[in-house]
PDB file of C-alpha atoms in Angstrom:
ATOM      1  CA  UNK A 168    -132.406  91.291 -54.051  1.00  0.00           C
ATOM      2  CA  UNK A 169    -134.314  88.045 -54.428  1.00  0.00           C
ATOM      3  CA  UNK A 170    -138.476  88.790 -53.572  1.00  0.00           C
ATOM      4  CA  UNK A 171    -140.664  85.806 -52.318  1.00  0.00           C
ATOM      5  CA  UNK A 172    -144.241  86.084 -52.784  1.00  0.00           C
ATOM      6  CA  UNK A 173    -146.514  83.493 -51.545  1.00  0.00           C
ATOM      7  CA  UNK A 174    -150.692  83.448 -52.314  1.00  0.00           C
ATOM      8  CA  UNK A 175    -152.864  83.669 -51.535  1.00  0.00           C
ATOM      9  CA  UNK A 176    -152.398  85.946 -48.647  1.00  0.00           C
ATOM     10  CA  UNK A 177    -155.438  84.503 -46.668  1.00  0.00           C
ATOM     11  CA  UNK A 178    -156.760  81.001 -47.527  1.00  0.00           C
ATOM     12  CA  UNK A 179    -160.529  80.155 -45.651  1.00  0.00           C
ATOM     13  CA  UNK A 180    -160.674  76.353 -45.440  1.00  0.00           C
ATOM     14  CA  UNK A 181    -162.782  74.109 -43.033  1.00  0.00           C
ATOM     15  CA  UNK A 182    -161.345  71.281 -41.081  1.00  0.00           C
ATOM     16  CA  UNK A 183    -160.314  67.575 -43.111  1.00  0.00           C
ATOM     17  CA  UNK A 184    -160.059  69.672 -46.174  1.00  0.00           C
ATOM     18  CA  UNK A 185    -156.564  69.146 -48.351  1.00  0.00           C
ATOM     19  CA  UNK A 186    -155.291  72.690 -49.028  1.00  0.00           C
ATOM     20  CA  UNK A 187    -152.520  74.203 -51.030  1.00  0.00           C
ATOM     21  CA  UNK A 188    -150.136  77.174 -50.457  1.00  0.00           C
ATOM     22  CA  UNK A 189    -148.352  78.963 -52.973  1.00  0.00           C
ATOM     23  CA  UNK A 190    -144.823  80.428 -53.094  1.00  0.00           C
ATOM     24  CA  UNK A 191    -143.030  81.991 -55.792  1.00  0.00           C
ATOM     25  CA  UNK A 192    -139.159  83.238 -55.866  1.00  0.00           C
ATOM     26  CA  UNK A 193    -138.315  86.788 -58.024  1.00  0.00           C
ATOM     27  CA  UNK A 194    -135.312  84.236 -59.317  1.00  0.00           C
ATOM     28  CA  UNK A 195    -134.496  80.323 -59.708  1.00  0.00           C
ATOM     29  CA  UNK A 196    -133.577  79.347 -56.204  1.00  0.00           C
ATOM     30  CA  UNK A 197    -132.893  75.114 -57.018  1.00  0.00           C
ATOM     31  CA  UNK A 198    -134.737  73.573 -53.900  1.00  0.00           C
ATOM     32  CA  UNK A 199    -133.405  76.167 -50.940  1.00  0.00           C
ATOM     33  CA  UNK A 200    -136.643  77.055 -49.596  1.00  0.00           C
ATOM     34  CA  UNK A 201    -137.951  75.819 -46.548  1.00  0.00           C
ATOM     35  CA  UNK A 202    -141.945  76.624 -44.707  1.00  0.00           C
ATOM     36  CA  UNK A 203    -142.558  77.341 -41.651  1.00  0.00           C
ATOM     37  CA  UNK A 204    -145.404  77.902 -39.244  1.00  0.00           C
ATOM     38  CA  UNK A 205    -146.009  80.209 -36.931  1.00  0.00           C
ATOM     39  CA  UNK A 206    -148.671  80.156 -34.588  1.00  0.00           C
ATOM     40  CA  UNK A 207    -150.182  83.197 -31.966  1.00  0.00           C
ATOM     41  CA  UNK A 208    -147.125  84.151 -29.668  1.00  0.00           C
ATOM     42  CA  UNK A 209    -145.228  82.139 -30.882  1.00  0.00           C
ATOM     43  CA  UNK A 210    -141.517  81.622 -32.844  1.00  0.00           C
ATOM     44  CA  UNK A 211    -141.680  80.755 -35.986  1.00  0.00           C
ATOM     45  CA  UNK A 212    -141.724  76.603 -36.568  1.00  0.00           C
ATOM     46  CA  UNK A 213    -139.910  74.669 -39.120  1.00  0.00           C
ATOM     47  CA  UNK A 214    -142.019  72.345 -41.078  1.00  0.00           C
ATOM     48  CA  UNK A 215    -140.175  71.444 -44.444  1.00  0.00           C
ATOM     49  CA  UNK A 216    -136.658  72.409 -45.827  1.00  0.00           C
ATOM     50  CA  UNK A 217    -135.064  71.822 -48.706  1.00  0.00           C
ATOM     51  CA  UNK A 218    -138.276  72.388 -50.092  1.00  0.00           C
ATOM     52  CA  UNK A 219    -139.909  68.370 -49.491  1.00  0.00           C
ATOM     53  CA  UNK A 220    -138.374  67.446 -46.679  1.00  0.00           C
ATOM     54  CA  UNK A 221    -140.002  67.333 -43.296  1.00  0.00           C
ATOM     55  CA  UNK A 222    -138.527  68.386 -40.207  1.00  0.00           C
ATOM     56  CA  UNK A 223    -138.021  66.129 -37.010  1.00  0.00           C
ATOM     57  CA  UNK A 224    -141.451  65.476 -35.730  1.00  0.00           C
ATOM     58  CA  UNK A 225    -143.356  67.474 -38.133  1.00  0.00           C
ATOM     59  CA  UNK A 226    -146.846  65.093 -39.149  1.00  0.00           C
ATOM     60  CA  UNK A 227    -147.121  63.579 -42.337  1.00  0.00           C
ATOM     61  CA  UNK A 228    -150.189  65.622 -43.440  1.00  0.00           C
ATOM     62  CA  UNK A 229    -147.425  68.420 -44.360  1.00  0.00           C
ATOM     63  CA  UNK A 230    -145.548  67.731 -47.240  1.00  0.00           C
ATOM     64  CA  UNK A 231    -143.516  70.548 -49.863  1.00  0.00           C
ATOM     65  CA  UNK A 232    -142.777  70.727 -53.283  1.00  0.00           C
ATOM     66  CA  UNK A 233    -141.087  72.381 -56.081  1.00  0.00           C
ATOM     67  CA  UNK A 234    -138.318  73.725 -57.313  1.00  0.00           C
ATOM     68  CA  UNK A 235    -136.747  76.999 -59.415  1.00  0.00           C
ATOM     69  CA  UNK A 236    -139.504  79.580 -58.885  1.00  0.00           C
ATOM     70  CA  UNK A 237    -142.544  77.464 -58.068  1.00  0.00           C
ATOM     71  CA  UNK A 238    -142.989  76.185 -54.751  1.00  0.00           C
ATOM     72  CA  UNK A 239    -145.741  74.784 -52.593  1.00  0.00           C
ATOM     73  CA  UNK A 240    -147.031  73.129 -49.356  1.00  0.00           C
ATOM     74  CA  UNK A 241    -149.678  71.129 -48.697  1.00  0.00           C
ATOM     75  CA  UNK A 242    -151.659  70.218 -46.026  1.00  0.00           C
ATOM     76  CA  UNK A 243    -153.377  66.756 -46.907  1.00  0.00           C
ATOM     77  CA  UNK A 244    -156.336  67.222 -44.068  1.00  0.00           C
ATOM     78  CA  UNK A 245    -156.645  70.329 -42.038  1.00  0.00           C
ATOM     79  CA  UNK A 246    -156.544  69.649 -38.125  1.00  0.00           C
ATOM     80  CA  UNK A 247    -158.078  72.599 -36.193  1.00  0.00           C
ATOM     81  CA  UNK A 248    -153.943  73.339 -34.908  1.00  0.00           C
ATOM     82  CA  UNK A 249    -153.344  74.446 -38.131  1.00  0.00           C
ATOM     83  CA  UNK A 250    -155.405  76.876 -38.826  1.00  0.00           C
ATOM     84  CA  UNK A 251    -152.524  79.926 -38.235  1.00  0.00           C
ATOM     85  CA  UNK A 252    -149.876  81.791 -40.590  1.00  0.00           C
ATOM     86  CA  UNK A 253    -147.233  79.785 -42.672  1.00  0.00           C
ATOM     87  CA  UNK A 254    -143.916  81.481 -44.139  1.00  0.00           C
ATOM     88  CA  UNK A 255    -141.889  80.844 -47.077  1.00  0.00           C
ATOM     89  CA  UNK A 256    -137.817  81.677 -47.051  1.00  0.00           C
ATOM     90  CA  UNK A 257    -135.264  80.956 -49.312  1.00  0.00           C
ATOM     91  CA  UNK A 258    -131.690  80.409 -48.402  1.00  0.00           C
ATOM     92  CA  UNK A 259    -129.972  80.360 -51.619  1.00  0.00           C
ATOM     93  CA  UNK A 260    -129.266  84.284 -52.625  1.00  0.00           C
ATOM     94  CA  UNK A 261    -128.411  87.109 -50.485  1.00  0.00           C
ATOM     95  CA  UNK A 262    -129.652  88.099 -48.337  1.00  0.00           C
ATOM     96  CA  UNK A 263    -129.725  84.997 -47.150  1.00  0.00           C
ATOM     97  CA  UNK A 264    -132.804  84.963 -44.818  1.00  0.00           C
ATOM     98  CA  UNK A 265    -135.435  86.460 -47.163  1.00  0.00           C
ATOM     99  CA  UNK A 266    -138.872  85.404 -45.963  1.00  0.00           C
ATOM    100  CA  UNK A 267    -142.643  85.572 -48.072  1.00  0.00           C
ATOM    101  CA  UNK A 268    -145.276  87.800 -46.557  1.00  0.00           C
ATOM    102  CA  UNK A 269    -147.057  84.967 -45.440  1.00  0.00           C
ATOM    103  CA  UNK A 270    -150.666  83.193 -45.908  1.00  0.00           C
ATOM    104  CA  UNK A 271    -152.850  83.128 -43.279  1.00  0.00           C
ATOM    105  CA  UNK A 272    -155.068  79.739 -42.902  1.00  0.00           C
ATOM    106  CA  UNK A 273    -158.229  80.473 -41.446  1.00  0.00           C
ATOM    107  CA  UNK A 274    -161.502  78.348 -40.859  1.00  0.00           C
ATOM    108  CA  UNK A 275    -164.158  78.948 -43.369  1.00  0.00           C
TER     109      UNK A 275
ATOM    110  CA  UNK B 109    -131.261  69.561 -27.995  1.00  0.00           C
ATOM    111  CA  UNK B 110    -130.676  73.581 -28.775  1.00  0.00           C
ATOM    112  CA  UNK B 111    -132.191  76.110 -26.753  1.00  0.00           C
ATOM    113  CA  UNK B 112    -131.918  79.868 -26.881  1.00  0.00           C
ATOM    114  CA  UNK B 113    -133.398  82.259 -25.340  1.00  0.00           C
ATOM    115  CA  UNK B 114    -133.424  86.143 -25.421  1.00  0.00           C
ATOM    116  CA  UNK B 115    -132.951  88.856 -22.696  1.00  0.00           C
ATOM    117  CA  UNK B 116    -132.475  92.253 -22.532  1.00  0.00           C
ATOM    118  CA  UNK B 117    -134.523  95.774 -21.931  1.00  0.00           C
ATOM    119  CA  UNK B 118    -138.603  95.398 -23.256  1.00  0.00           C
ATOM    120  CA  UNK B 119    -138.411  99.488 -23.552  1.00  0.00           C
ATOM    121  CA  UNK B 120    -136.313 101.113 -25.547  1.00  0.00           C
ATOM    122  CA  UNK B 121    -136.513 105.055 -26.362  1.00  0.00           C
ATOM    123  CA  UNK B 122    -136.274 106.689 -29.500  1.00  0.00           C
ATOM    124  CA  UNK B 123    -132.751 107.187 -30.644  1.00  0.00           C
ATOM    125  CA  UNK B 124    -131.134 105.168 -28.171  1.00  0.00           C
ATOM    126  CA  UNK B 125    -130.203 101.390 -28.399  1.00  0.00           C
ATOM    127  CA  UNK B 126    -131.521  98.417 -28.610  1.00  0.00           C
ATOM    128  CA  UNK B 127    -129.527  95.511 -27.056  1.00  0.00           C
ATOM    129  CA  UNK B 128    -130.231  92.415 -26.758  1.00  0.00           C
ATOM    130  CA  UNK B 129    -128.558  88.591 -25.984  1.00  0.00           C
ATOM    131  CA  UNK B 130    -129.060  85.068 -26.698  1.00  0.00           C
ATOM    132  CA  UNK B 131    -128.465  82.402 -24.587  1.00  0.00           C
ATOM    133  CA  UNK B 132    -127.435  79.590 -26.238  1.00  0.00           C
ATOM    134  CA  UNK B 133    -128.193  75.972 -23.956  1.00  0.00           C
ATOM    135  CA  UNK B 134    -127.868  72.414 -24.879  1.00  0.00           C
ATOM    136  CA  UNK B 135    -125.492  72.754 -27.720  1.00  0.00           C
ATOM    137  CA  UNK B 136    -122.106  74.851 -28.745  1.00  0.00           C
ATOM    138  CA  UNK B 137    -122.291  78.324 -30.138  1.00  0.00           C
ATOM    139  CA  UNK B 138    -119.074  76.621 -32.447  1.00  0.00           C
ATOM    140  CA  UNK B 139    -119.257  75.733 -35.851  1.00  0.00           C
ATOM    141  CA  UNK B 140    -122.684  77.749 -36.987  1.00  0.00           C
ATOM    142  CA  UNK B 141    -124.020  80.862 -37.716  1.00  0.00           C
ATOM    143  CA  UNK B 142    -126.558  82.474 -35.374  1.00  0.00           C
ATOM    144  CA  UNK B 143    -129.098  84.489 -36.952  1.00  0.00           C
ATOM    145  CA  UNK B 144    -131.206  87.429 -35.202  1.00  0.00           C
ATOM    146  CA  UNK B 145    -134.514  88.338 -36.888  1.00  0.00           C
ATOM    147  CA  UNK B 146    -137.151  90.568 -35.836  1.00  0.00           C
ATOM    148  CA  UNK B 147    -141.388  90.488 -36.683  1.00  0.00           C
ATOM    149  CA  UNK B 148    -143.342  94.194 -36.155  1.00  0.00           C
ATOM    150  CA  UNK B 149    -146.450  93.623 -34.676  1.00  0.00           C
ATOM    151  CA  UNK B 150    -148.758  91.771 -37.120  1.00  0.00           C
ATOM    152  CA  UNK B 151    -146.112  91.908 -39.753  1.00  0.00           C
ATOM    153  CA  UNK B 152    -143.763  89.274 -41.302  1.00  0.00           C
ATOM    154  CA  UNK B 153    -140.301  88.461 -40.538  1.00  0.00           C
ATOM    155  CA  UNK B 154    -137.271  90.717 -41.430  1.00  0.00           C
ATOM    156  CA  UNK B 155    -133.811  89.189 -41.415  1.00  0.00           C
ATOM    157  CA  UNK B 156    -131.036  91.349 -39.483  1.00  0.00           C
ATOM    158  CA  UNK B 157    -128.109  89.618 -39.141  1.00  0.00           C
ATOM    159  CA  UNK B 158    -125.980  86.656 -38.605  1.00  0.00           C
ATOM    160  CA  UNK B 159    -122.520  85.992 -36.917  1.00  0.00           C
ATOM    161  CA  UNK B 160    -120.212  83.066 -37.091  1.00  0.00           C
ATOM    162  CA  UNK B 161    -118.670  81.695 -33.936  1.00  0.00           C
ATOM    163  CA  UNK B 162    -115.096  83.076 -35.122  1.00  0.00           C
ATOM    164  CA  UNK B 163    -117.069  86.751 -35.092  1.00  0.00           C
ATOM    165  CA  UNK B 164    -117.419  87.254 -38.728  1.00  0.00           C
ATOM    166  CA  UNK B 165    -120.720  88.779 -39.359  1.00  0.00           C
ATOM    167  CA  UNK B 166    -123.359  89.791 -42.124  1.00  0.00           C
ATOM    168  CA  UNK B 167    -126.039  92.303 -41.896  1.00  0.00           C
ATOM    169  CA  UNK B 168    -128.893  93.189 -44.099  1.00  0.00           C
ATOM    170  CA  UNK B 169    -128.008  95.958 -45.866  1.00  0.00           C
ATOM    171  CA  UNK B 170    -131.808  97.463 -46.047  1.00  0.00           C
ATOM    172  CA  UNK B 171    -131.763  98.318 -42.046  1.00  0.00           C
ATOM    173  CA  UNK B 172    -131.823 102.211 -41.613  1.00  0.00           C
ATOM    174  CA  UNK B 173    -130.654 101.475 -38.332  1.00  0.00           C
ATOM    175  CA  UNK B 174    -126.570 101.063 -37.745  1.00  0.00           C
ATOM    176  CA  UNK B 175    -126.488  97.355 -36.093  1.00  0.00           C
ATOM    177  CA  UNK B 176    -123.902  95.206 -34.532  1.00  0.00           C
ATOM    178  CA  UNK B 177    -123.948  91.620 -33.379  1.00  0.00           C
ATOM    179  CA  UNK B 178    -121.240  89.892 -31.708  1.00  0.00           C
ATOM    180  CA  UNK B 179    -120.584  87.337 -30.227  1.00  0.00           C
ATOM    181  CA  UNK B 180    -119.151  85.660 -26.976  1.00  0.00           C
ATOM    182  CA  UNK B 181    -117.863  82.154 -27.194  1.00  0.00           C
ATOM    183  CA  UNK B 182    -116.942  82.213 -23.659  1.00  0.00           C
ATOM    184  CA  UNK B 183    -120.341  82.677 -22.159  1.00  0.00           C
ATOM    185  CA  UNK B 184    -121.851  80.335 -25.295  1.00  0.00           C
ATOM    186  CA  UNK B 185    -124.149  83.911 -26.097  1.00  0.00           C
ATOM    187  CA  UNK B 186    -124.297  86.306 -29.022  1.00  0.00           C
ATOM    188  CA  UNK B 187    -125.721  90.083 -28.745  1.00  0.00           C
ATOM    189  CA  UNK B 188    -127.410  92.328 -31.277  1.00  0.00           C
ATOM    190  CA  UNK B 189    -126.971  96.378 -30.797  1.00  0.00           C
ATOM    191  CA  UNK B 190    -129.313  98.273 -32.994  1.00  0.00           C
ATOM    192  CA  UNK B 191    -128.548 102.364 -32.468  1.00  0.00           C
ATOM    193  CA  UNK B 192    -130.990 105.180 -33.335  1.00  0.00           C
ATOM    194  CA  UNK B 193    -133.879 103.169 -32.877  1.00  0.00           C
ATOM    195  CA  UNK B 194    -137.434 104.821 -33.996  1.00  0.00           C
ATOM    196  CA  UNK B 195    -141.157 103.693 -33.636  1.00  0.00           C
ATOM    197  CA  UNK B 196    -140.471 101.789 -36.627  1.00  0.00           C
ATOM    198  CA  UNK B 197    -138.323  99.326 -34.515  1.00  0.00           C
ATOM    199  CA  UNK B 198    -140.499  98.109 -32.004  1.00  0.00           C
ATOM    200  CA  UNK B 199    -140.801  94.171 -33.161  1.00  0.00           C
ATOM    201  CA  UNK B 200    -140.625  90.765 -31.817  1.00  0.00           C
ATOM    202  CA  UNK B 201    -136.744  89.878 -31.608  1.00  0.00           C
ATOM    203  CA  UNK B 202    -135.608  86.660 -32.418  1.00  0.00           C
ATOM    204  CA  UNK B 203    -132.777  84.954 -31.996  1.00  0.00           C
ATOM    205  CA  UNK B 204    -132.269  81.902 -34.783  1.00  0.00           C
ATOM    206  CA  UNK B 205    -129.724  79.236 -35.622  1.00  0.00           C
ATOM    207  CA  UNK B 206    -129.750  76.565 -38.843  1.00  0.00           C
ATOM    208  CA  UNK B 207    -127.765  73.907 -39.959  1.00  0.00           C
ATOM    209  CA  UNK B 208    -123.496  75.113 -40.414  1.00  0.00           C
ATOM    210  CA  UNK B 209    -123.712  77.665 -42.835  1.00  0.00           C
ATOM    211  CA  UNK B 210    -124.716  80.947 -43.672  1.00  0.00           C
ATOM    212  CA  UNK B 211    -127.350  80.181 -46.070  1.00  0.00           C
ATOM    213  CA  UNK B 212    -129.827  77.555 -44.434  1.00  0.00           C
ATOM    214  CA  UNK B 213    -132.992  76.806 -42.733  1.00  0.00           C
ATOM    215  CA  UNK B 214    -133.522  78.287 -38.912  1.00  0.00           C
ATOM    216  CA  UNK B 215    -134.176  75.167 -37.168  1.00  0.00           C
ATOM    217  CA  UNK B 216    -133.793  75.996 -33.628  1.00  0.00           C
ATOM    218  CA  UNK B 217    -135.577  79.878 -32.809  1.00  0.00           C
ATOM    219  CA  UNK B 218    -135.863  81.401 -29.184  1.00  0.00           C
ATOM    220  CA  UNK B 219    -139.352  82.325 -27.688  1.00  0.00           C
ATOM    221  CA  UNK B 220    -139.165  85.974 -28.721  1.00  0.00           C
ATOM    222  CA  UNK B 221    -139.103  89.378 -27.165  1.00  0.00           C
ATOM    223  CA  UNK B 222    -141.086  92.101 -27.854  1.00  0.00           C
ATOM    224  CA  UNK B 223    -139.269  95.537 -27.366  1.00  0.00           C
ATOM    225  CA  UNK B 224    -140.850  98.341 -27.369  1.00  0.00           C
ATOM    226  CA  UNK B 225    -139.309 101.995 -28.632  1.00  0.00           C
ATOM    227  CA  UNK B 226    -141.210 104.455 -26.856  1.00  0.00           C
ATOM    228  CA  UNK B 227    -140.739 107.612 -24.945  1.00  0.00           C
TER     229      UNK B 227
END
């Protein structure tokens, strides 16, 4: 089976600051990952799919890259909302909903 | 716009079964794949199954548990059965659907419900 592993697992930024998270597929996946965001309480969130591409009514501060292995999403300037736990999954092996462990963004 | 939303017991006890539903509002369970997923408390997300509206379903094939979803066109719902539940199974239950096709991005997720397997 297909492992995802983002990094790091907890990130300590401040608010305004431009931050990047890491994920990384056991196999070439082309560009089916897609982040998401979950905060306390709350379902998951999409942000970006097909790994760059923003969902409907997600802010332009979020944007993803990548492809293969490599992937990443960046936050261009931290608002306080986002300080909460972001998710990695790929959709392009079986199983088909594999998810990363998750990094948790939290204020320095 | 898609809405779904989960019911069923919040208590479960060891080595019975969990069952759940999703509602599905707004939109037609036709032509997609719904998705159930679960989170254990402070945990990440596990992927459990998905059906297709014809009934056609795939399940991940690390659960310990046996587990059945189906599906009701009818009532526009889909329901998860997860027998011989443990500890180990108390989780945040979600009920997911992406674009058409098995293999996509969950775009529309209900709230969540916790269940709890406990004696």
């Amino acid at each position: 089976d297909i492992v995802m592993t983002q990094s790091p697992a907890t990130l300590s930024a401040s608010p305004g600051e431009r931050v990047t998270l890491s994920c990384r597929a056991s196999q070439s996946i082309g560009n089916s990952l897609a982040w998401y965001q979950q905060k306390p309480g709350q379902a998951p969130r999409l942000l970006i799919s097909d790994a760059s591409t923003r969902a409907t009514g997600i802010p332009l501060r979020f944007s993803g890259s990548g492809s293969g292995t490599e992937f990443t999403l960046t936050i261009s300037s931290l608002q306080s909302e986002d300080f909460v736990v972001y998710y990695c999954q790929q959709y392009d092996h079986w199983p088909p909903h594999r998810f990363g462990q998750g990094t948790k963004l939290e204020i320095k | 716009q898609v809405q779904l939303q989960e019911s069923g017991p919040g208590l479960v006890r060891p080595s019975e079964t969990l069952s759940l539903t999703c509602s599905i509002s707004g939109g037609s369970i036709s032509s997609y794949y719904w998705t159930w997923l679960r989170q254990p408390p402070g945990k990440g997300l596990e992927w459990i199954g998905s059906i297709f509206y014809t009934g056609s379903a795939n399940y991940n094939p690390s659960l310990k548990n046996p587990v059945t979803i189906s599906v009701d066109t009818s009532q526009n719902q889909f329901s998860l059965n997860l027998r011989s539940v443990t500890a180990a199974d108390t989780a945040v239950y979600y009920c997911a659907r992406g674009t058409p096709g098995l293999y996509s991005p969950l775009g529309f997720w209900g709230q969540g419900m916790l269940v709890t397997v406990s004696s």
